[in-house]
CSV table of N, CA, C and O in Angstrom, one decimal:
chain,number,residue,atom,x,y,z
P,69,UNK,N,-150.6,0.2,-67.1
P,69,UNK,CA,-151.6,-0.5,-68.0
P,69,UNK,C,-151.2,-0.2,-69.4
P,69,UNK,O,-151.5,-1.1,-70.2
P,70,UNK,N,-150.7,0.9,-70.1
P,70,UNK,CA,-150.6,1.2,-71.0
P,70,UNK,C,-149.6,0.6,-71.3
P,70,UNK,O,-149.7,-0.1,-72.2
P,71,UNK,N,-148.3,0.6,-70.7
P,71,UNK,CA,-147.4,-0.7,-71.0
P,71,UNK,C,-147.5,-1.8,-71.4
P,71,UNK,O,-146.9,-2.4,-72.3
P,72,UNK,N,-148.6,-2.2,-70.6
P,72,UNK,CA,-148.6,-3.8,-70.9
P,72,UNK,C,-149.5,-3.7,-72.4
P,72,UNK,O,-149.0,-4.4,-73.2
P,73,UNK,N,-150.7,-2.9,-72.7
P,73,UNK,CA,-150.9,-2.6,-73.7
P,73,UNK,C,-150.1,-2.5,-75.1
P,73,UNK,O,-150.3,-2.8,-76.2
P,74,UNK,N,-148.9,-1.7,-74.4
P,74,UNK,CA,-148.4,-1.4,-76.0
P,74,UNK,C,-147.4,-2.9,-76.1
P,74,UNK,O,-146.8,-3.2,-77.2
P,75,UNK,N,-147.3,-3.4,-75.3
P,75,UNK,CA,-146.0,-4.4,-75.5
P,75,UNK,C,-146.9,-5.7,-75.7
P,75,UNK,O,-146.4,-6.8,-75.8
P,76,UNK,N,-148.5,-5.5,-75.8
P,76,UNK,CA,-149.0,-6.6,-76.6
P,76,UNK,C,-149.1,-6.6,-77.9
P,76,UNK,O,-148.6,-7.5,-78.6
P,77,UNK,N,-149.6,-5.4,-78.4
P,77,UNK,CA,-149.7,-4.3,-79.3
P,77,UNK,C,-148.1,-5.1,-80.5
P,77,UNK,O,-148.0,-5.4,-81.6
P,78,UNK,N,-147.3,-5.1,-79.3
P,78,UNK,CA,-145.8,-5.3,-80.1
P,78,UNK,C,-146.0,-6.9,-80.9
P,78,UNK,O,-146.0,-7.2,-82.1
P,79,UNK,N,-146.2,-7.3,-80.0
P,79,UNK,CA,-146.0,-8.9,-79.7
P,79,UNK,C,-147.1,-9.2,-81.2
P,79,UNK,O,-146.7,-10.1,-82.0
P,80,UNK,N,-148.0,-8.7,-81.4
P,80,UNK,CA,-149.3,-8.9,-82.1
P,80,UNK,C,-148.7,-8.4,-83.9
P,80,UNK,O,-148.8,-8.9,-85.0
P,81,UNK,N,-148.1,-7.5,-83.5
P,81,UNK,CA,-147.2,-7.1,-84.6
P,81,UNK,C,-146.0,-7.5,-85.6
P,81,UNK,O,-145.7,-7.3,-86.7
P,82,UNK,N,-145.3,-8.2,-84.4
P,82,UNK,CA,-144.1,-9.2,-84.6
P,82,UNK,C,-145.2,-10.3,-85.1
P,82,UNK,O,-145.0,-10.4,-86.3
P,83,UNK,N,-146.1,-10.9,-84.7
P,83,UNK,CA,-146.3,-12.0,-85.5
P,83,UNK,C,-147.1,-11.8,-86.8
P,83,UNK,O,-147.2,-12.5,-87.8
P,84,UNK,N,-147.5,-10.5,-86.4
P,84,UNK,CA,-148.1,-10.0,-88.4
P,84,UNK,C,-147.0,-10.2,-89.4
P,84,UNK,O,-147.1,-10.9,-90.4
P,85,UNK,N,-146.0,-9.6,-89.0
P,85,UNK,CA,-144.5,-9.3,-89.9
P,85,UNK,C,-144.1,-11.1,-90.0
P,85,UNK,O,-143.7,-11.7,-91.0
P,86,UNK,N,-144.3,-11.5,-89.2
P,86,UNK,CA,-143.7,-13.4,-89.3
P,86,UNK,C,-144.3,-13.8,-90.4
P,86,UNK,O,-143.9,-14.4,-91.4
P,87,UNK,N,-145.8,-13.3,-90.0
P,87,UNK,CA,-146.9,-14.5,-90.7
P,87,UNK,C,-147.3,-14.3,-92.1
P,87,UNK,O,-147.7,-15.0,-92.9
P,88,UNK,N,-147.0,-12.8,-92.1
P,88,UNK,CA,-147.2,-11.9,-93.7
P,88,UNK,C,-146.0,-12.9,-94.3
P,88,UNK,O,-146.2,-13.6,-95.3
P,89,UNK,N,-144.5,-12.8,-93.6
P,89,UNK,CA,-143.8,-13.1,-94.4
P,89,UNK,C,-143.8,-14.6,-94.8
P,89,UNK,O,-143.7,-15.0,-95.9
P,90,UNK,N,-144.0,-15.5,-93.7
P,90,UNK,CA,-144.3,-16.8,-94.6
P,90,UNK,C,-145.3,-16.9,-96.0
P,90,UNK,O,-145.2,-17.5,-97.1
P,91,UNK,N,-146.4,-15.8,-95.4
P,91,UNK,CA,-147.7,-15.7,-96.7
P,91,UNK,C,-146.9,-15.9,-97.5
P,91,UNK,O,-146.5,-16.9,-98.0
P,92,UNK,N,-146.2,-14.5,-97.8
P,92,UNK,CA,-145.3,-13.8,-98.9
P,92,UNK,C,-144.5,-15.0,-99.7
P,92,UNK,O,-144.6,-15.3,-100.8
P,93,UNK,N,-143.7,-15.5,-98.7
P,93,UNK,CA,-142.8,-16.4,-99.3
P,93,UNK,C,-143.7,-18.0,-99.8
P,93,UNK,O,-143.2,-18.9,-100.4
P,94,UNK,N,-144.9,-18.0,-99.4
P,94,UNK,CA,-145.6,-19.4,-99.6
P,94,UNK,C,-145.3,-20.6,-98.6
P,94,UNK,O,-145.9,-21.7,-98.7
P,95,UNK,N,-144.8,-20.4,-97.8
P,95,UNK,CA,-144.7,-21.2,-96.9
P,95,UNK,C,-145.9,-21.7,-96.1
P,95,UNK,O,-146.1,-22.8,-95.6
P,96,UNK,N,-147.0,-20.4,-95.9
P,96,UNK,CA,-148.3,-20.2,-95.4
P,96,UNK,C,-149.2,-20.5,-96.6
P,96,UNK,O,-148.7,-19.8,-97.5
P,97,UNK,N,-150.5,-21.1,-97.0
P,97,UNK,CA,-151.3,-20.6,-97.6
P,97,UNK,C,-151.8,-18.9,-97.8
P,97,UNK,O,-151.9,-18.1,-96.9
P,98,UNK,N,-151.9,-18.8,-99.3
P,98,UNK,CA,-152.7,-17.5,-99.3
P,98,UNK,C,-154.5,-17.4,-98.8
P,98,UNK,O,-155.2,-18.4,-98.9
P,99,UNK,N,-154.8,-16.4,-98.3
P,99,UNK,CA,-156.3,-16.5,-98.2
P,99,UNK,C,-156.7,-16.2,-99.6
P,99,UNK,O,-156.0,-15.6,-100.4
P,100,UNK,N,-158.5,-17.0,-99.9
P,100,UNK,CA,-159.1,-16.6,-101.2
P,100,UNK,C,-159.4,-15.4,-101.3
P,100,UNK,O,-160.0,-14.7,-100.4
P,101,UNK,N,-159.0,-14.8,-102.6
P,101,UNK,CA,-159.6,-13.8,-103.3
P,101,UNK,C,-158.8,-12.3,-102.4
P,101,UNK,O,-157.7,-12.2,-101.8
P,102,UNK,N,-159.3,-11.7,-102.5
P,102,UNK,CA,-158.9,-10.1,-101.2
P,102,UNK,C,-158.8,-10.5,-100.2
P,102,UNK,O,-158.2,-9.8,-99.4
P,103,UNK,N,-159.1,-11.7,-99.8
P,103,UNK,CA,-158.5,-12.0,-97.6
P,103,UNK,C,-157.7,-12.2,-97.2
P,103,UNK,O,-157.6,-12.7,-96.1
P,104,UNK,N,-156.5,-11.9,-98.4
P,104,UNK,CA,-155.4,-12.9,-97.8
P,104,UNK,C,-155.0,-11.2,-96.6
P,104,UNK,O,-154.2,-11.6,-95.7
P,105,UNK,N,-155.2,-10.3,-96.6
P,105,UNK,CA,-154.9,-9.8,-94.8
P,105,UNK,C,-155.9,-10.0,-93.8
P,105,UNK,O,-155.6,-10.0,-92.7
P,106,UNK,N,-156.9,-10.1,-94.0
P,106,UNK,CA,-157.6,-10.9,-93.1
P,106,UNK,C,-157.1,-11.9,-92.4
P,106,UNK,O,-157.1,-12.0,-91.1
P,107,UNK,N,-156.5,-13.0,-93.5
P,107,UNK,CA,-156.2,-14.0,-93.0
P,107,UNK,C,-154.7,-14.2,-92.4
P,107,UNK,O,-154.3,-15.2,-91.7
P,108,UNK,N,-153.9,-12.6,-92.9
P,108,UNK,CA,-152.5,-13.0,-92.2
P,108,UNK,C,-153.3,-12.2,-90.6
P,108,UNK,O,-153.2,-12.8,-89.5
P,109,UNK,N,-154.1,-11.1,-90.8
P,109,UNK,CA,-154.6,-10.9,-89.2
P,109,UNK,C,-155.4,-11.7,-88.1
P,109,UNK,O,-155.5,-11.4,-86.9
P,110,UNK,N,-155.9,-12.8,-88.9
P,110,UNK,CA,-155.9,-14.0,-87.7
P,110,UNK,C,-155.2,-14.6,-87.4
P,110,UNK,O,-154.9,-14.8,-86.2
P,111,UNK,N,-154.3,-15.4,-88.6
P,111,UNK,CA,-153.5,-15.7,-87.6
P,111,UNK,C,-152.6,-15.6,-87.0
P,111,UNK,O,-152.1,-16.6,-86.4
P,112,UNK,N,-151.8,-13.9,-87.0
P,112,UNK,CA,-151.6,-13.0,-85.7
P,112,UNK,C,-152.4,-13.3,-84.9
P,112,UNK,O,-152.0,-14.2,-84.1
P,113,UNK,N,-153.1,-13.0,-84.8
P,113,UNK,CA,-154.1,-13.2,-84.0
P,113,UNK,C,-153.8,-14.2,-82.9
P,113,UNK,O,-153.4,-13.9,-81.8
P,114,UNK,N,-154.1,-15.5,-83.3
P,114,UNK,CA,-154.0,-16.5,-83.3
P,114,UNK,C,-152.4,-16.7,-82.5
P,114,UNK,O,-152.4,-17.5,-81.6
P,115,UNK,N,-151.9,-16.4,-82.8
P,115,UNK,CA,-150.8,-16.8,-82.5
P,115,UNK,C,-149.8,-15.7,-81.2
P,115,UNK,O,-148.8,-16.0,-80.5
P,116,UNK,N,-150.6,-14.4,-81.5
P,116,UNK,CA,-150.1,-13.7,-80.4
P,116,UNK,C,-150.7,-13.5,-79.4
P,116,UNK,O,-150.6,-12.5,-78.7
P,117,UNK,N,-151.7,-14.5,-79.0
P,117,UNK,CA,-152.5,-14.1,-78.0
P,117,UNK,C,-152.2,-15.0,-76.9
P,117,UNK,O,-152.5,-14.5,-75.8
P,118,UNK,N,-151.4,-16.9,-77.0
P,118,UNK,CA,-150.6,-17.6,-75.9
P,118,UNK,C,-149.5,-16.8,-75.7
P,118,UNK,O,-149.2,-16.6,-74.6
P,119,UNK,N,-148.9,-16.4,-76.5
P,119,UNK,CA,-147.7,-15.5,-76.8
P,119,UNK,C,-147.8,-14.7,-75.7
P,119,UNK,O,-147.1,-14.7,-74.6
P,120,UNK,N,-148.6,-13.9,-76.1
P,120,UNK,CA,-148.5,-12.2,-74.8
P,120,UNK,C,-148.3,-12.8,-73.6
P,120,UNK,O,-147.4,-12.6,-72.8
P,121,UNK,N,-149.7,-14.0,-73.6
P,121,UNK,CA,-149.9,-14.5,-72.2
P,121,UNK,C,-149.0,-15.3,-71.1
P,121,UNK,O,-149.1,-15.3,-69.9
P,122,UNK,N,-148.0,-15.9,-72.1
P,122,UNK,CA,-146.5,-16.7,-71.7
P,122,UNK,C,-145.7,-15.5,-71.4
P,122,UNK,O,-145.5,-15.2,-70.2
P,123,UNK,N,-145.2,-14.6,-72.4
P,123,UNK,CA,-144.0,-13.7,-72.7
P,123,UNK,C,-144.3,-12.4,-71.5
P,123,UNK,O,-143.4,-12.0,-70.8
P,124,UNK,N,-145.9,-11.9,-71.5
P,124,UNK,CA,-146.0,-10.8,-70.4
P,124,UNK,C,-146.3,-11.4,-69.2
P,124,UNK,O,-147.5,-11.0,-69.3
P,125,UNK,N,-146.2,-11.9,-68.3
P,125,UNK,CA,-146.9,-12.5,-67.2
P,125,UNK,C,-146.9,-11.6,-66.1
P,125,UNK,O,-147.9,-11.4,-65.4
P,126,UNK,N,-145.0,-10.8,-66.0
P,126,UNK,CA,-144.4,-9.9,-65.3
P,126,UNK,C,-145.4,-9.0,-65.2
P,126,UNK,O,-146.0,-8.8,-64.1
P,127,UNK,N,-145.6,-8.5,-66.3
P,127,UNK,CA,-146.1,-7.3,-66.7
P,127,UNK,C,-147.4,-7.1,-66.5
P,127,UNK,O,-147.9,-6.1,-65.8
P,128,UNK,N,-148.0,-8.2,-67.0
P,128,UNK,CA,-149.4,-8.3,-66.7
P,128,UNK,C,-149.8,-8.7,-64.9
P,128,UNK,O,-151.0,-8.6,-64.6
P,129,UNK,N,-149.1,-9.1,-64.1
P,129,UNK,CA,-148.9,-8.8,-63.3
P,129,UNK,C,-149.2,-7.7,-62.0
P,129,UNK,O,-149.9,-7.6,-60.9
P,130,UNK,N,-148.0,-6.9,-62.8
P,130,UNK,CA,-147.7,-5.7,-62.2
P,130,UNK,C,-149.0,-4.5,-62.6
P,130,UNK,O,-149.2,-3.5,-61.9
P,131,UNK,N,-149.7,-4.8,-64.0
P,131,UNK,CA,-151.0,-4.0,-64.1
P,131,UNK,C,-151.6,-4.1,-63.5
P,131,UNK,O,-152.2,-3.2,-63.0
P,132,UNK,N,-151.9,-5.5,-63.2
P,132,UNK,CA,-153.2,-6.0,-62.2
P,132,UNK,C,-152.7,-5.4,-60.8
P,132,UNK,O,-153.7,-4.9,-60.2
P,133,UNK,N,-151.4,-5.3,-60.0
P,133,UNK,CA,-151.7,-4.9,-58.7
P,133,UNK,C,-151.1,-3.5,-58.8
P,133,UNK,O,-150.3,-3.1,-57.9
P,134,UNK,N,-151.3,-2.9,-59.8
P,134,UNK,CA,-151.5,-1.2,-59.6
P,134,UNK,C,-153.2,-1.1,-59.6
P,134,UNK,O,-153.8,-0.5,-58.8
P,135,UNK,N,-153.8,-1.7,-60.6
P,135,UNK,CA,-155.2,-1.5,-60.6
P,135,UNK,C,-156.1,-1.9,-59.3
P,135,UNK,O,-157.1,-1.4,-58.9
P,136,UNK,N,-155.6,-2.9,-58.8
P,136,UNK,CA,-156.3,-3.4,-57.1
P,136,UNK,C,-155.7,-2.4,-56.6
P,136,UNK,O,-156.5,-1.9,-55.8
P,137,UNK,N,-154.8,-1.7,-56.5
P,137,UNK,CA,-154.1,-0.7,-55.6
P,137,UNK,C,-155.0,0.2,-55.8
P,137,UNK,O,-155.4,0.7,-54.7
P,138,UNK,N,-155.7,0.8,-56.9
P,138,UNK,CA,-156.1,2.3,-57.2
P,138,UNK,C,-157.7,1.8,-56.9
P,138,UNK,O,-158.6,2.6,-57.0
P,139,UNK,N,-158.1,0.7,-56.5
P,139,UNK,CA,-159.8,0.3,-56.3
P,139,UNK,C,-159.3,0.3,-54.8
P,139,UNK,O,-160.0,0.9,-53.9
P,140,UNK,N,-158.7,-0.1,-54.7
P,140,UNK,CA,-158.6,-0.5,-52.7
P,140,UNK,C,-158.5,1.0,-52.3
P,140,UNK,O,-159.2,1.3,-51.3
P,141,UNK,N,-157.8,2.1,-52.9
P,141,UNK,CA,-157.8,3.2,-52.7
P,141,UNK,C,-158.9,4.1,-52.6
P,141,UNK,O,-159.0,5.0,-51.8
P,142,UNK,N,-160.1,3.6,-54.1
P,142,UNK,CA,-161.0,4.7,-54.0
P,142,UNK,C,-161.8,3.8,-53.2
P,142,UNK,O,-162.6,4.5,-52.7
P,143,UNK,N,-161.9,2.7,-52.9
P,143,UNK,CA,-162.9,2.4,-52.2
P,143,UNK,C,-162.6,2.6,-50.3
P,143,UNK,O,-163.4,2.2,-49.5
P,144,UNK,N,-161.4,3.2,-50.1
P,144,UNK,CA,-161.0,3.8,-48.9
P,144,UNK,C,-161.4,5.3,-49.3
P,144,UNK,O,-162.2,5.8,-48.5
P,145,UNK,N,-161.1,5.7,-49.8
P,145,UNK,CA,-162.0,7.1,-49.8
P,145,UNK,C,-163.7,7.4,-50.1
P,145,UNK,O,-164.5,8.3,-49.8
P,146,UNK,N,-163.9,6.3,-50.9
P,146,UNK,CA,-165.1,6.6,-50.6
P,146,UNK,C,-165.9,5.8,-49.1
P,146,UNK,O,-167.1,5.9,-48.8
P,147,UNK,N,-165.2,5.4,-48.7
P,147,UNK,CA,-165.9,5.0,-47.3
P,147,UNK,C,-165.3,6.1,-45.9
P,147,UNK,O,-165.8,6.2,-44.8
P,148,UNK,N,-164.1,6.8,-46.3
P,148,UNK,CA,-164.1,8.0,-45.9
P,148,UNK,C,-165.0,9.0,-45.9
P,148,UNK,O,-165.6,9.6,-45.0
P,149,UNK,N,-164.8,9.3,-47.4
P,149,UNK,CA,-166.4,10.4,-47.5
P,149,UNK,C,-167.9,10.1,-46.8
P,149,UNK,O,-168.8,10.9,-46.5
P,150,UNK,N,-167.8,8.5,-46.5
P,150,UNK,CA,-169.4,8.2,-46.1
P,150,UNK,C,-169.3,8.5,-44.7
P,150,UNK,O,-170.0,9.4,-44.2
P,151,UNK,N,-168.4,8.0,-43.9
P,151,UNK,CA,-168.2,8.2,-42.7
P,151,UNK,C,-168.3,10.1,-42.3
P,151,UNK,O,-169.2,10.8,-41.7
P,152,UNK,N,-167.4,10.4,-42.8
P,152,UNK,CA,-167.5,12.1,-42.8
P,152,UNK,C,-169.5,12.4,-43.3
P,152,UNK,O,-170.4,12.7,-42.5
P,153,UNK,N,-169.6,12.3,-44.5
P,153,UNK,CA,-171.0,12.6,-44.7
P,153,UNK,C,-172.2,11.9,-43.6
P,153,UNK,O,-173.3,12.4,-43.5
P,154,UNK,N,-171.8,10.9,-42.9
P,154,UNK,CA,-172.7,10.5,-42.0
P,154,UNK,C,-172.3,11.6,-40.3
P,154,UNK,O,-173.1,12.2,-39.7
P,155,UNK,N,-171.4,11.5,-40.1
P,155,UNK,CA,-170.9,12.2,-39.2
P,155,UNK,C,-171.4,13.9,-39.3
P,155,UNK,O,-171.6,14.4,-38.3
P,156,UNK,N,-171.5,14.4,-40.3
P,156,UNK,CA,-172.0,15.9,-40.4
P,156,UNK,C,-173.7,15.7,-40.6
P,156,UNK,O,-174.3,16.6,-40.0
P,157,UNK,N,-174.2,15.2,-40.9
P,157,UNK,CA,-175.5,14.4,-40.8
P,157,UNK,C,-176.2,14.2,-39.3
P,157,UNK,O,-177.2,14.8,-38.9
P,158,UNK,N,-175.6,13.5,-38.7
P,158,UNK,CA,-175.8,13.2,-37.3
P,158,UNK,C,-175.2,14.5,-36.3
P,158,UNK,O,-176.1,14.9,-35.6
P,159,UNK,N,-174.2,14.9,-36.3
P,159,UNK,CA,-174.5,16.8,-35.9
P,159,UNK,C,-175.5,17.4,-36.2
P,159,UNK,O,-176.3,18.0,-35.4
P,160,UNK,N,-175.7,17.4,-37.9
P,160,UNK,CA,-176.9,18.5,-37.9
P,160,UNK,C,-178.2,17.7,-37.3
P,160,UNK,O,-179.0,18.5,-36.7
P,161,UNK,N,-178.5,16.8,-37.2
P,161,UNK,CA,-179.4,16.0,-36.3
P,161,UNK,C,-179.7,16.7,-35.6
P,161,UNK,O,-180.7,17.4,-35.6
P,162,UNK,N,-178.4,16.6,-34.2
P,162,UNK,CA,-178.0,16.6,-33.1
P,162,UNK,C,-178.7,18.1,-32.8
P,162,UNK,O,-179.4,18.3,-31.8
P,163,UNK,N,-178.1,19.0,-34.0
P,163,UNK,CA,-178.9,20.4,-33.2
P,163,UNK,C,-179.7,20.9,-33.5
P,163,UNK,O,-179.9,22.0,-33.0
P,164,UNK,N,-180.9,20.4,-34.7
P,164,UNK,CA,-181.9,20.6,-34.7
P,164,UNK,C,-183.0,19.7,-34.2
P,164,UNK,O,-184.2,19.9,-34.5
P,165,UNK,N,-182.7,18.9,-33.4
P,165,UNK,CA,-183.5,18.2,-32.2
P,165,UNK,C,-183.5,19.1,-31.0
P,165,UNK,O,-182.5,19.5,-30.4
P,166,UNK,N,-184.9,19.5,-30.6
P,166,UNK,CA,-185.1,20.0,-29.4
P,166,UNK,C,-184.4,19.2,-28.2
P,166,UNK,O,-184.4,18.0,-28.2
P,167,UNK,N,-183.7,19.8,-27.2
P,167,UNK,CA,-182.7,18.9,-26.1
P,167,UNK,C,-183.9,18.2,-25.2
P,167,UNK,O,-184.7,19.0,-24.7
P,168,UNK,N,-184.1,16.6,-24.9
P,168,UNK,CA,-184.8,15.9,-24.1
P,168,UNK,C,-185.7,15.1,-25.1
P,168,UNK,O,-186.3,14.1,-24.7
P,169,UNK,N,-185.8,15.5,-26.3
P,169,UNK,CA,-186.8,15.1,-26.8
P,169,UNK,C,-186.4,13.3,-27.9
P,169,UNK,O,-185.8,13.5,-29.0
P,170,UNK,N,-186.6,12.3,-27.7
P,170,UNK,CA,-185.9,11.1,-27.9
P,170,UNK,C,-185.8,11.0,-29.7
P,170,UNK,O,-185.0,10.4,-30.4
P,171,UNK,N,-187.0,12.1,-30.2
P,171,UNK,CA,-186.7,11.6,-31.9
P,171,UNK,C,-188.3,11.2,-32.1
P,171,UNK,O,-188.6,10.6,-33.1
P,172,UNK,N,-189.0,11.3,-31.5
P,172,UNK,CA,-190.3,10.4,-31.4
P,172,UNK,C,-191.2,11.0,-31.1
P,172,UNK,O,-191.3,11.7,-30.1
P,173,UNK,N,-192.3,10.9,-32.4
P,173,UNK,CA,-193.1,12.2,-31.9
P,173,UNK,C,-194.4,11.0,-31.6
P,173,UNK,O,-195.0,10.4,-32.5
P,174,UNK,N,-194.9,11.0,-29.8
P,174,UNK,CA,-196.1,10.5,-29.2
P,174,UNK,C,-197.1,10.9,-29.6
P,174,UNK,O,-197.2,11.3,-30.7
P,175,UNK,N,-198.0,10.9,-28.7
P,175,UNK,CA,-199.3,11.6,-28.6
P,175,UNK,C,-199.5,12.6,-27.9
P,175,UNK,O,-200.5,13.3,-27.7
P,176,UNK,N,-198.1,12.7,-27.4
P,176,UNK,CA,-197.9,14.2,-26.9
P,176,UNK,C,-198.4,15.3,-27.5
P,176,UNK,O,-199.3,16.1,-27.0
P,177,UNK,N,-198.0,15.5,-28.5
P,177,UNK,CA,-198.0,16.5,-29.5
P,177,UNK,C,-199.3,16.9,-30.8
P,177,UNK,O,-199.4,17.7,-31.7
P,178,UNK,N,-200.6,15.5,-30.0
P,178,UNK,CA,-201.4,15.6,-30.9
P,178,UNK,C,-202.4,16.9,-30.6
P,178,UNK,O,-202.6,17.2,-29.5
P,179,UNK,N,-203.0,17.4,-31.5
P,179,UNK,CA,-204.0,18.6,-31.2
P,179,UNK,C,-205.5,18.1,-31.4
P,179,UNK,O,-205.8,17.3,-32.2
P,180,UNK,N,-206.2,18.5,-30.5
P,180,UNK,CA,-207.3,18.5,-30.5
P,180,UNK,C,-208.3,19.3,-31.1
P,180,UNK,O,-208.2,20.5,-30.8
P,181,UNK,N,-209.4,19.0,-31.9
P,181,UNK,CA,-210.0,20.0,-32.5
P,181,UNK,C,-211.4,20.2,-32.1
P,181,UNK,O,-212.1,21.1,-32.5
């Protein structure tokens, strides 16, 4: 994941340095007043964001099925732990139930006053 991260990171960068430099050279309008980086970071922006999505596909890819890898995993351990935590549960049940007795407490057991 951090891969794909920094090699967007890149891509977003490469088009700042493009887009600055058309600014620079006039080829781009300037933004008004102080915005003109504002305005070269949109449209970086703008422009590296089909970009990543064309250029990384591989990549982005390969993040997504390490990340279903590592959910598919905790969600196999945590359905391990439940099984084990129900299984020690139902033991200790098992031996603090008097033996014959179904779990059910009748009217056997009621007192009289």
């Amino acid at each position: 994941m951090l891969r794909y991260t920094l090699m967007r990171f890149g891509v977003f960068a490469g088009c700042f340095v493009v887009v600055w430099a058309l600014v620079y050279s006039g080829a781009l309008p300037k933004g008004l007043g102080d915005s003109n980086y504002l305005w070269v970071i949109l449209l970086a922006l703008l422009l590296s964001a089909p970009l990543s999505f064309v250029l990384l596909r591989g990549v982005r890819d390969d993040a997504s099925r390490k990340i279903v890898e590592r959910v598919d995993r905790a969600k196999a351990n945590l359905q391990a732990n439940q099984e084990s935590e129900d299984a020690a549960d139902d033991a200790a049940r098992a031996v603090t139930e008097p033996s014959g007795t179904s779990g059910t407490s009748g009217s056997g057991g009621a007192r009289t006053v």
